[in-house]
Tab-separated table of N, CA and C in Angstrom:
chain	number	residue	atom	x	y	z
A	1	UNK	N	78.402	53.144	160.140
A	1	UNK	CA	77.651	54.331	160.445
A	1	UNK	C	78.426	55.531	159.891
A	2	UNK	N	78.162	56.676	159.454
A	2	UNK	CA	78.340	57.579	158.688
A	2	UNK	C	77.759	58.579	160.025
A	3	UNK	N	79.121	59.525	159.831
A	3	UNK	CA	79.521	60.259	161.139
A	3	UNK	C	79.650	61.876	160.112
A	4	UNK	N	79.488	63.226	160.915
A	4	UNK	CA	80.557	64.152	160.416
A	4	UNK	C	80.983	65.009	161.352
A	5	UNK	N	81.724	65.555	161.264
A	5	UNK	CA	82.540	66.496	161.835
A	5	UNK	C	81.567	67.564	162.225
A	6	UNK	N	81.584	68.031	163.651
A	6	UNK	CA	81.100	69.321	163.466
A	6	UNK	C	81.741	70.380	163.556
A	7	UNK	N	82.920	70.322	163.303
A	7	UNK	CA	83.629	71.362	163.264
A	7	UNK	C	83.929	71.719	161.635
A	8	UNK	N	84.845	70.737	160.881
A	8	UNK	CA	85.183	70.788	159.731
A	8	UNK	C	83.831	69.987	158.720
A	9	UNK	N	83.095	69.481	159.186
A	9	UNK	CA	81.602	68.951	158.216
A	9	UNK	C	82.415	67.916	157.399
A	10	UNK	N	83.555	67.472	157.612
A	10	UNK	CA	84.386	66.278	156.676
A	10	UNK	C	83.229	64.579	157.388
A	11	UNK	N	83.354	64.154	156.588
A	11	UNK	CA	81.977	62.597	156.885
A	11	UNK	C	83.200	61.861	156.887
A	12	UNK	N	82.796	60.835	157.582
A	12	UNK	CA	83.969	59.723	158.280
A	12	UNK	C	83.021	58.356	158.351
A	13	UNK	N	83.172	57.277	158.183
A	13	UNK	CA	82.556	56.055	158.535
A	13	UNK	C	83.150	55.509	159.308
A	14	UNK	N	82.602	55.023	160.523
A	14	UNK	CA	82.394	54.481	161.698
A	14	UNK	C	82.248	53.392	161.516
A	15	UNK	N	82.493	52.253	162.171
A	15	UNK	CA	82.159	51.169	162.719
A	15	UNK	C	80.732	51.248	163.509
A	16	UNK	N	79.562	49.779	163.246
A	16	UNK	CA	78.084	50.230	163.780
A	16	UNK	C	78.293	49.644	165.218
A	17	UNK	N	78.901	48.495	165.432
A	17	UNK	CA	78.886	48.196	166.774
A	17	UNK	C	79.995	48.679	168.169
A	18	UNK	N	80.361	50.067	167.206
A	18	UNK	CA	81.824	50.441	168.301
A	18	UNK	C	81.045	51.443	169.311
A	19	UNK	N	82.002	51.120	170.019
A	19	UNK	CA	81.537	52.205	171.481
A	19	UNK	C	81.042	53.727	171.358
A	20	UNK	N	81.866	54.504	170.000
A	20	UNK	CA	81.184	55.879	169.691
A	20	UNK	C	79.762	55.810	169.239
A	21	UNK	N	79.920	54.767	168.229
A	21	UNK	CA	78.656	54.578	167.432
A	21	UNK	C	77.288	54.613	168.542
A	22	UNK	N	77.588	53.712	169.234
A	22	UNK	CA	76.596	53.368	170.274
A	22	UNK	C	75.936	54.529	170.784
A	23	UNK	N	77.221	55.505	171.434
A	23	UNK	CA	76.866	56.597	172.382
A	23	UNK	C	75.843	57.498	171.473
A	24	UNK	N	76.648	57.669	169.814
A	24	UNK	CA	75.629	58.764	169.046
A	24	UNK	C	74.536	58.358	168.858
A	25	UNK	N	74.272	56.481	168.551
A	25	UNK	CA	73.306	56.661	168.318
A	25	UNK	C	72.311	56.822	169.896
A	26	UNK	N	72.486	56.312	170.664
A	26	UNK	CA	71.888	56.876	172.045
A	26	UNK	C	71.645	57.608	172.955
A	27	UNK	N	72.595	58.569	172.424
A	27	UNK	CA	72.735	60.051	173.135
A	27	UNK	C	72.307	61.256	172.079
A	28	UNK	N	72.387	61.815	171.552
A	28	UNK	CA	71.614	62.625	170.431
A	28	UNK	C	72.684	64.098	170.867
A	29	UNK	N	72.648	64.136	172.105
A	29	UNK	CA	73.492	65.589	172.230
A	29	UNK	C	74.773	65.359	172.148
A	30	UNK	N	75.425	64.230	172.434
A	30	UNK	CA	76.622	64.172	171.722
A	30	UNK	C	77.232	64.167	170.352
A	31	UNK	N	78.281	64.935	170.118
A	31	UNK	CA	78.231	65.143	168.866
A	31	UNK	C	79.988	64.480	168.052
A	32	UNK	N	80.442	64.392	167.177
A	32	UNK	CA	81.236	63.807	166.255
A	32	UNK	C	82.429	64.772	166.468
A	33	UNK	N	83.534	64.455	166.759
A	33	UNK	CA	84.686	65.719	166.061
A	33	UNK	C	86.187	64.681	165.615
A	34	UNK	N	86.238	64.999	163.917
A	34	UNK	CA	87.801	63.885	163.546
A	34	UNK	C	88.325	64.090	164.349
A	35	UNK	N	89.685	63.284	164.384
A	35	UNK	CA	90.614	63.097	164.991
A	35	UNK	C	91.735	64.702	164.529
A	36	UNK	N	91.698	64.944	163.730
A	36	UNK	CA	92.905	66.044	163.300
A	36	UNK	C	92.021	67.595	164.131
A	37	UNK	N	91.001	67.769	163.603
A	37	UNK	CA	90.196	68.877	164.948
A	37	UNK	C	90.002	68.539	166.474
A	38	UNK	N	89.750	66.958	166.609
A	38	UNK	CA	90.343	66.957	168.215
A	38	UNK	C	91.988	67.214	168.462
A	39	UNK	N	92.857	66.622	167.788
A	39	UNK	CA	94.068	67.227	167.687
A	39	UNK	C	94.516	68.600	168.206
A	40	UNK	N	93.947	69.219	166.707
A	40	UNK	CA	93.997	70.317	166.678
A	40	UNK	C	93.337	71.166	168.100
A	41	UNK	N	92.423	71.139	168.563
A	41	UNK	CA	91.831	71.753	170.042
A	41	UNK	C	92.823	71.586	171.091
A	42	UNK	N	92.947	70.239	171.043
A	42	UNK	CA	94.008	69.659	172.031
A	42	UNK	C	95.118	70.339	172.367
A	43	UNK	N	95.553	70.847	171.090
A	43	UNK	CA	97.183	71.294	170.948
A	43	UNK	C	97.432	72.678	171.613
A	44	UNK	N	95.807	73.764	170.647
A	44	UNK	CA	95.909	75.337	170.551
A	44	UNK	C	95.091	75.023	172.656
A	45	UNK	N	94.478	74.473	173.326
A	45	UNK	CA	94.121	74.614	174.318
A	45	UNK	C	95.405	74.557	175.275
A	46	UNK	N	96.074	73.329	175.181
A	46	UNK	CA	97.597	73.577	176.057
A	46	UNK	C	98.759	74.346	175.856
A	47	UNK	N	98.452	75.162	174.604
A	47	UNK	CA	98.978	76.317	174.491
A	47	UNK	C	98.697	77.528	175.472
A	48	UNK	N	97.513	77.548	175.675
A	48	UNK	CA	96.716	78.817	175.901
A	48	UNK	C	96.790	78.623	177.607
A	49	UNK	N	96.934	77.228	177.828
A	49	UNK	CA	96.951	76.633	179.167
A	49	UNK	C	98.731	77.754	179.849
A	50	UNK	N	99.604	77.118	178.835
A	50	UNK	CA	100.966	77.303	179.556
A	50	UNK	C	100.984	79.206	179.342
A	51	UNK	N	100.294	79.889	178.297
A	51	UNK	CA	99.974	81.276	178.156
A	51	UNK	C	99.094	81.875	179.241
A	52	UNK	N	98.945	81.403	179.758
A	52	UNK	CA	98.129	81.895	181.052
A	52	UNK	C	96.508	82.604	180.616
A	53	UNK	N	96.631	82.877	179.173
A	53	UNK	CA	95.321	82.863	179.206
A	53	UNK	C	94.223	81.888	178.516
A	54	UNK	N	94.582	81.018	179.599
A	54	UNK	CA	93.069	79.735	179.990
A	54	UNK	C	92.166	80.192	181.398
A	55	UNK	N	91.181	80.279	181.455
A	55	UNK	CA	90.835	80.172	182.913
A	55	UNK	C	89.599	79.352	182.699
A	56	UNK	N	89.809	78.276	183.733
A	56	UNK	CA	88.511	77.271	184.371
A	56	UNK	C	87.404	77.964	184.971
A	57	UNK	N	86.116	77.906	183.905
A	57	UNK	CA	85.338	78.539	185.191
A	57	UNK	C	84.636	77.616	185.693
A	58	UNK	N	84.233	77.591	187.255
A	58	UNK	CA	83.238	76.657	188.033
A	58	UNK	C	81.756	77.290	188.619
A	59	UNK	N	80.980	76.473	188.741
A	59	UNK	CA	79.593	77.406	189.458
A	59	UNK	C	80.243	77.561	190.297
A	60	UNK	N	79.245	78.072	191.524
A	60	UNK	CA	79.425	78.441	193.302
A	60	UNK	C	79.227	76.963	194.042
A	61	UNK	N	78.732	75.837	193.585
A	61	UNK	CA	78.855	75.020	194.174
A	61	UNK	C	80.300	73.913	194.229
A	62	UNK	N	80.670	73.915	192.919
A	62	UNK	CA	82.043	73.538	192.893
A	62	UNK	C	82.859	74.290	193.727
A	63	UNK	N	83.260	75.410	194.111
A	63	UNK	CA	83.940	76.349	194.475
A	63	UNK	C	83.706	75.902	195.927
A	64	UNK	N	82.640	75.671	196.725
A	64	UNK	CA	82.705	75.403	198.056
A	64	UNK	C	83.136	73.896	198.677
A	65	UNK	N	83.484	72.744	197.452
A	65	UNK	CA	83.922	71.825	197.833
A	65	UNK	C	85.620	72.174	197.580
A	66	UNK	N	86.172	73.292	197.377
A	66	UNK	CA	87.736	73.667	196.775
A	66	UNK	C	88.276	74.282	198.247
């Protein structure tokens, strides 16, 4: 299966019977991201985490089970 990035638009081939494959083809709103832009998110987010400016936001219903 023939995948792309939606971040960087780089095309990647997939395996048809692997567990991602499955989900895209069955889920439609899920979407593709390589491995070097998940990386990459990964890295600049726990940055921003230990910088203090990350903040979690929750509805009002999360908030009343806290």
């Amino acid at each position: 299966m023939r995948v792309k990035c939606v971040l960087c638009d780089k095309i990647e081939k997939i395996e048809d019977q692997s567990p991602l494959a499955k989900k895209l083809r069955n889920r439609p709103i899920h979407t593709y991201m390589c491995q070097p832009c998940h990386s990459r998110i990964k890295v600049r987010t726990e940055e921003r985490k230990i910088s203090g400016n990350f903040v979690t936001y929750r509805d009002s219903s999360q908030e009343e089970t806290w």
